[in-house]
Short mmCIF file of C-alpha atoms in Angstrom, two decimals:
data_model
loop_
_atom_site.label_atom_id
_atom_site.label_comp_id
_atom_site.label_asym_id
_atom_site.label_seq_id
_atom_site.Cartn_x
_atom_site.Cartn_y
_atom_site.Cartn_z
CA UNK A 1 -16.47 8.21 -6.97
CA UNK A 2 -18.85 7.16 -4.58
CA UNK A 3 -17.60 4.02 -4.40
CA UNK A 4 -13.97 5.38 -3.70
CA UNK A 5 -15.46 7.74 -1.11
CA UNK A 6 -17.24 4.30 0.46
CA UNK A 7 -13.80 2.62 0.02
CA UNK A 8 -12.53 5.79 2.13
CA UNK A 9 -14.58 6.11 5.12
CA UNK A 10 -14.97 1.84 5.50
CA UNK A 11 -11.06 1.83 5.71
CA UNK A 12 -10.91 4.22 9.07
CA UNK A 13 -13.48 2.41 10.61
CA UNK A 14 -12.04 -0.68 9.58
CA UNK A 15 -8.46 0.42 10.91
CA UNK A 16 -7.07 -0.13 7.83
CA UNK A 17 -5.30 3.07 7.57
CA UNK A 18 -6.01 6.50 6.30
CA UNK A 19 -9.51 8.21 5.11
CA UNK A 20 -8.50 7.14 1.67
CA UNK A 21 -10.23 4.91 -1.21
CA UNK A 22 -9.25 4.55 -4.86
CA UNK A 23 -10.89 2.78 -8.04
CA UNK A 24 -9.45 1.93 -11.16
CA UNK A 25 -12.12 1.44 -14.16
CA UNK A 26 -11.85 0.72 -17.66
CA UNK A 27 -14.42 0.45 -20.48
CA UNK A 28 -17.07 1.18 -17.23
CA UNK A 29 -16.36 -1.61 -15.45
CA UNK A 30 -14.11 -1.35 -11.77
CA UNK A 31 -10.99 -3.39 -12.69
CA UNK A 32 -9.40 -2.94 -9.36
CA UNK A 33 -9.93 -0.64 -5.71
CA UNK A 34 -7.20 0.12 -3.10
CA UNK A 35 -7.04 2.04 0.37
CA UNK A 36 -4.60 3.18 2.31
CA UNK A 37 -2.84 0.19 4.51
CA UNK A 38 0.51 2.34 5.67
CA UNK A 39 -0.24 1.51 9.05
CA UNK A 40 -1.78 -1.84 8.96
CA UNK A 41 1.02 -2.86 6.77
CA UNK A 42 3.88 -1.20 7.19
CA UNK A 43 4.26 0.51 4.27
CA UNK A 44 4.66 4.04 4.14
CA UNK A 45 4.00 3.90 -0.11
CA UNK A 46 0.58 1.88 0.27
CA UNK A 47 -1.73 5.06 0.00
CA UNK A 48 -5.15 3.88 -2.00
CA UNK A 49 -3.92 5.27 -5.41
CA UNK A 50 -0.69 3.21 -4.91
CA UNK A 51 -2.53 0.01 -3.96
CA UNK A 52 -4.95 0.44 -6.72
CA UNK A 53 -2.80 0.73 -9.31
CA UNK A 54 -0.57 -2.13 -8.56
CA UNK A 55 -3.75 -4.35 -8.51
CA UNK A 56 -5.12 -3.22 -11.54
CA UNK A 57 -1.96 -4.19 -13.20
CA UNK A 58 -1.65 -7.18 -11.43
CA UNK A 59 -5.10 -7.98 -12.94
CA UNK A 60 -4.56 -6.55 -16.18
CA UNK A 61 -0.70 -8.38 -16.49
CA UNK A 62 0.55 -4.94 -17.75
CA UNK A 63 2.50 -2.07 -16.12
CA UNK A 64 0.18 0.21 -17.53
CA UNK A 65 -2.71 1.55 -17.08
CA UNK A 66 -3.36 3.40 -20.54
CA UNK A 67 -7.17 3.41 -21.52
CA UNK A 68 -8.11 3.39 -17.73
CA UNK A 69 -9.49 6.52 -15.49
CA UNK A 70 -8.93 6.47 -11.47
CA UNK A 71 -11.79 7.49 -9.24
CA UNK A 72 -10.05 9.06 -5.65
CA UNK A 73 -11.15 9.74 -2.58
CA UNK A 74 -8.61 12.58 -2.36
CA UNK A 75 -6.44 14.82 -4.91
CA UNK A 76 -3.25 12.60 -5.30
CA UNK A 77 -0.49 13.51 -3.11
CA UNK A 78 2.77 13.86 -4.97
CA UNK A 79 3.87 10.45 -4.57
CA UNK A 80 0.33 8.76 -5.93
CA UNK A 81 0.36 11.43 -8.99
CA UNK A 82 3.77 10.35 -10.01
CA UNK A 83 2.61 6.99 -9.50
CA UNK A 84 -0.59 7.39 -11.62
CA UNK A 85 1.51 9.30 -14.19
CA UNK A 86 4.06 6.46 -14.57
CA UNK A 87 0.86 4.34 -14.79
CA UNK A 88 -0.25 6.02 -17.87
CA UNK A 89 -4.05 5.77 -16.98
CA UNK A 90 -5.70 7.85 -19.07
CA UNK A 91 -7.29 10.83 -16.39
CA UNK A 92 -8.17 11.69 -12.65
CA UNK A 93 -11.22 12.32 -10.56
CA UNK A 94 -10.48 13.33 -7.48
CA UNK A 95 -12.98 14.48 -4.32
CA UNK A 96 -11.41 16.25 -1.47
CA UNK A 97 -8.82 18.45 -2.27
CA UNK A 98 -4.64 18.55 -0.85
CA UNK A 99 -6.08 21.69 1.42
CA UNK A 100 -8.82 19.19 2.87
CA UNK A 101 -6.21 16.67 3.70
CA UNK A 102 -3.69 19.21 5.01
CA UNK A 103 -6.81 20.36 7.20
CA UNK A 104 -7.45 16.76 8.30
CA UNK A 105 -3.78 16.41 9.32
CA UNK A 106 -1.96 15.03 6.28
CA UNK A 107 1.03 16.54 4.39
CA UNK A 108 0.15 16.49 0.89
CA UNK A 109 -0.13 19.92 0.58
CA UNK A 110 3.69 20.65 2.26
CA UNK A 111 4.79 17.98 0.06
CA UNK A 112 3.55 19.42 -2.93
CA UNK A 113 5.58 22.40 -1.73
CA UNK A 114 8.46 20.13 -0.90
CA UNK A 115 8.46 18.49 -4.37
CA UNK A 116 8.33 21.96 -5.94
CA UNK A 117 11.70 23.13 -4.35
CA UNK A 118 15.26 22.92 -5.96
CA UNK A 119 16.86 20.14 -4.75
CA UNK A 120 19.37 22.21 -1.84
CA UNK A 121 16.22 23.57 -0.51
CA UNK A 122 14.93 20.74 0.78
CA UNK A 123 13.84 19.25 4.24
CA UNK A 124 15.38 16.14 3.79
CA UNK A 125 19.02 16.95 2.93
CA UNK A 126 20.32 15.22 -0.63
CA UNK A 127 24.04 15.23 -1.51
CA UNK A 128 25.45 13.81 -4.88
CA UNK A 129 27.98 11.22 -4.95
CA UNK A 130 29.94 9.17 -7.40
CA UNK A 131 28.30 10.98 -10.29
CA UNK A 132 31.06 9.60 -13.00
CA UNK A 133 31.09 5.82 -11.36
CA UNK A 134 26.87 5.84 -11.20
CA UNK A 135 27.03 6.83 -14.86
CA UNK A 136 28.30 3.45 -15.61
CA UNK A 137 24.45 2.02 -14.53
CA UNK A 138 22.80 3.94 -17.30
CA UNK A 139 24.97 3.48 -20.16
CA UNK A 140 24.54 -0.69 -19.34
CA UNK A 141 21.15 0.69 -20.06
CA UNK A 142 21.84 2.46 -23.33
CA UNK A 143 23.60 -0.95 -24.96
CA UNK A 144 21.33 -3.28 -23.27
CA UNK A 145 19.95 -4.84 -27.05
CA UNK A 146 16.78 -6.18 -25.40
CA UNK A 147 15.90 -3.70 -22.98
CA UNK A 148 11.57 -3.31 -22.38
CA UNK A 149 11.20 0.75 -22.14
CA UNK A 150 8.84 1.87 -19.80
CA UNK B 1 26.85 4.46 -2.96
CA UNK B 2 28.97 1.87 -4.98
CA UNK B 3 26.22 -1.13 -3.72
CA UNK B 4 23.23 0.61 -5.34
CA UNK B 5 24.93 1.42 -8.49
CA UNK B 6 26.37 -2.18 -8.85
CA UNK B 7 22.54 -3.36 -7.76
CA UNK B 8 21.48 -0.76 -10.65
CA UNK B 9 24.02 -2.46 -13.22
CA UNK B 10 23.32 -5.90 -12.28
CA UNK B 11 19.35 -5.31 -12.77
CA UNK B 12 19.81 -3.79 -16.21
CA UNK B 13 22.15 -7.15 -17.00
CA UNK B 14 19.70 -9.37 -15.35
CA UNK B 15 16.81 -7.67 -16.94
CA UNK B 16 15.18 -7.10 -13.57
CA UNK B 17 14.08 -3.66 -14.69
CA UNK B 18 15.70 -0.09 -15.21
CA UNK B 19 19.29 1.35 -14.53
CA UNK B 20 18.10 1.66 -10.62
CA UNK B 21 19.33 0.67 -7.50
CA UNK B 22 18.63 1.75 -3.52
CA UNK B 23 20.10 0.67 -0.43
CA UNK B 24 19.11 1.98 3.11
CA UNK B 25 21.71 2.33 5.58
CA UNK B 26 20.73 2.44 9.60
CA UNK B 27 23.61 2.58 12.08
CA UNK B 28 26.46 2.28 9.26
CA UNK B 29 24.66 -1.44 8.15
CA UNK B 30 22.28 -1.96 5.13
CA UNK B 31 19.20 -2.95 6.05
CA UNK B 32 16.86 -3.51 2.50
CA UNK B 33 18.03 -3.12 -1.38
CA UNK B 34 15.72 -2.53 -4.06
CA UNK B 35 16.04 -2.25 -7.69
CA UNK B 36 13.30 -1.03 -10.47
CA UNK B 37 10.99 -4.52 -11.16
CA UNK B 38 8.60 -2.39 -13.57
CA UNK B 39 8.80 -4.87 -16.35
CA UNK B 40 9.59 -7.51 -14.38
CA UNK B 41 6.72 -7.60 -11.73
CA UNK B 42 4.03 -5.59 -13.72
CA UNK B 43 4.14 -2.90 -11.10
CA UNK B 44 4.85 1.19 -12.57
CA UNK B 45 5.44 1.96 -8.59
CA UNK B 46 8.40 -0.53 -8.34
CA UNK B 47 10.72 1.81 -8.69
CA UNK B 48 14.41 1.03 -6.86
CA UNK B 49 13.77 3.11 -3.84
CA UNK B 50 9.85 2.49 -3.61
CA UNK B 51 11.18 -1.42 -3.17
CA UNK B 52 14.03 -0.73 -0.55
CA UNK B 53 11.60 1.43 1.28
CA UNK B 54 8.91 -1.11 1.36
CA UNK B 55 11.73 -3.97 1.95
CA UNK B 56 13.08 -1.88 4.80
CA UNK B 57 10.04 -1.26 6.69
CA UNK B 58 9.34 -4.75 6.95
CA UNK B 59 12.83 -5.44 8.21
CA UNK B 60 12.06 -3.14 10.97
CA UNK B 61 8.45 -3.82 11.13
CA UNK B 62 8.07 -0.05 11.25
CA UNK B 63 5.70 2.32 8.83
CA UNK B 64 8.63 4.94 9.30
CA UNK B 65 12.49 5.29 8.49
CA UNK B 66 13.63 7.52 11.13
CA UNK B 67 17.27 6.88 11.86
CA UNK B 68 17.67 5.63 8.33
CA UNK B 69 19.45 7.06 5.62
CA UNK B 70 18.79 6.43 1.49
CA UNK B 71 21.76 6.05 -1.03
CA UNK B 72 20.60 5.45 -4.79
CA UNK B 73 21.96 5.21 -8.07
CA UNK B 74 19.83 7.79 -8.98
CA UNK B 75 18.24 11.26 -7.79
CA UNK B 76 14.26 9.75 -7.12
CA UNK B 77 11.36 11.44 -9.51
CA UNK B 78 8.74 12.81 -7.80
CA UNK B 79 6.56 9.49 -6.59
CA UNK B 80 9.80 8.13 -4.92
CA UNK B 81 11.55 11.47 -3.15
CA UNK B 82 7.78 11.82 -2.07
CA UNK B 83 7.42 8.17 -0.72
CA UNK B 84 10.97 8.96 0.71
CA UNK B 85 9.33 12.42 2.70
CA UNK B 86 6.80 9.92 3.47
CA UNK B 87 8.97 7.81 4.94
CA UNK B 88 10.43 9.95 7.41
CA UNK B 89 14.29 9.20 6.08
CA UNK B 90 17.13 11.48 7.72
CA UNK B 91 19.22 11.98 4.43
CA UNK B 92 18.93 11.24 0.60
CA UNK B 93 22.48 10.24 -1.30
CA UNK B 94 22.30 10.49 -4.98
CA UNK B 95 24.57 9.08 -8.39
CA UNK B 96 23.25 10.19 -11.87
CA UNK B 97 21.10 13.17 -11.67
CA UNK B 98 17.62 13.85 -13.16
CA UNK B 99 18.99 15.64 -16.17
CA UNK B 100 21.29 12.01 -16.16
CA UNK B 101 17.36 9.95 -16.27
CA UNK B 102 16.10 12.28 -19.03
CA UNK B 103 19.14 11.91 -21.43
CA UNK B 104 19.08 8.12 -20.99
CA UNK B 105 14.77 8.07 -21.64
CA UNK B 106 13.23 8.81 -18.96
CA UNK B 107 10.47 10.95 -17.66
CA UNK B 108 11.65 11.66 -14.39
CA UNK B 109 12.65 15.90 -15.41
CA UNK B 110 8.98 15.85 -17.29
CA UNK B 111 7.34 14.56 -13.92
CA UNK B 112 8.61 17.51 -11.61
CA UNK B 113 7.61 19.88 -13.97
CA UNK B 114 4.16 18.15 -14.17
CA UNK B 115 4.25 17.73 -10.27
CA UNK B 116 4.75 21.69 -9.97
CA UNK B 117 2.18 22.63 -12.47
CA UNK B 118 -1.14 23.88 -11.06
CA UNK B 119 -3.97 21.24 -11.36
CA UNK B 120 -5.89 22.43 -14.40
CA UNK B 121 -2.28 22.69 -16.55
CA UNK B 122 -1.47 18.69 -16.32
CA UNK B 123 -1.11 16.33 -18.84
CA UNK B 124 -3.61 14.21 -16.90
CA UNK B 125 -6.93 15.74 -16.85
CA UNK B 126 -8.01 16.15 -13.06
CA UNK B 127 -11.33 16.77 -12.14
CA UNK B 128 -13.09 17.64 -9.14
CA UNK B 129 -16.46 15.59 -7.92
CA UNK B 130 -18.19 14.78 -5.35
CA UNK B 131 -16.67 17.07 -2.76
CA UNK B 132 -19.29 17.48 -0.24
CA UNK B 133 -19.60 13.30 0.11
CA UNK B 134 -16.08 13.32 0.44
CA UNK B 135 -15.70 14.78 3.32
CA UNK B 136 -17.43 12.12 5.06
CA UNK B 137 -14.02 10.19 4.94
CA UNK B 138 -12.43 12.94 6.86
CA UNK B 139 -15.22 13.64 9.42
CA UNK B 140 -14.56 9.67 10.26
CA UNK B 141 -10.92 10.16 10.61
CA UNK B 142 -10.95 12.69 12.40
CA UNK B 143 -13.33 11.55 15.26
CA UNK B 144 -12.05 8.19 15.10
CA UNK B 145 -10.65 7.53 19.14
CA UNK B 146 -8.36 4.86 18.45
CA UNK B 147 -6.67 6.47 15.31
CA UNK B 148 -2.92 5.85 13.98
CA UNK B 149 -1.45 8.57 13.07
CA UNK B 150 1.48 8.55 10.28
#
């Protein structure tokens, strides 16, 4: 944690992005760190949990994460605990909290809120289409004889 | 609507991924695609709209989608309708629905339940350390002059 926290703090002053650092480890050892580079690389999805997870499993050669834990700076925001669940990894450690980030400026905890809501309450308006023609996507899915399940 | 489900077929055929596809639309023109390279690239976060997003922001050279609007094949789970909110998109246009995702395998109705629970109730074990060190992060950010904001 302390080296996520390090991670955190070196990427403001380094004007990386955000005041956010995350570590992947497995078996004790750090298999992979991110931060949060939305702003130095114009990416609105590269928060530190997102980052590290995609070079863990670049390291690893897996798209998992199972038997790993994830050290972050900061409680997940909705988009990096979906990411970490689809990851697998195997649990979370976390040091400020959504309400710290929502007190530093950041969203996370209105997302949370945002994420929570049925679908026609949202702040970004979402409108089905095509429902019968899109259903066409997932049954190529269903007969697909050498499909990799994730 | 029809592009990203034909993107979502053809990457189930070409074995790119999952049944997902993503196109965002500025100005009545598409701008970035994306399907879901999981398996393909190693990578849980590439989901279909987590790659248009990322494809379209370096189109624009922009950390932000304002003025942009999202069709795909699919309603997102949680990480991508947050790294949607994140990305400051003016509308979300949806195919299959999450009920759709679950039926065909995936976790996507599991994740916003587990996005809505409270902390303690989550399949992933979160825990809290280190919160008073944490805070450093924050005290940098937030007296940082030269700070980007996103």
């Amino acid at each position: 944690m302390r080296r996520a926290i390090a991670l955190a703090t070196g990427n403001v002053l380094s004007r990386g992005g955000g005041p956010f650092g995350a570590v992947v480890v497995r078996d004790g050892k750090i298999i992979a760190t991110g931060t949060n580079l939305v702003t130095s690389t114009n990416d609105p999805t590269a928060h530190a949990e997102v980052v590290a997870i995609r070079a863990a499993c670049k390291a690893l050669g897996d798209f998992q994460l199972a038997g790993c834990v994830v050290y972050t700076s900061c409680e997940p925001c909705p988009m990096c605990l979906a990411a970490l669940f689809w990851s697998r990894c195997d649990a979370i450690f976390y040091g400020n909290s959504a309400a710290d980030a929502a007190d530093a400026g950041f969203d996370d905890a209105l997302l949370y809120e945002e994420v929570s809501r049925p679908l026609d309450q949202r702040r970004i308006p979402m409108t089905r289409l095509l429902a019968d023609e899109a259903m066409e996507s997932f049954d190529a899915w269903r007969t697909l004889p050498d499909r990799i399940d994730y």
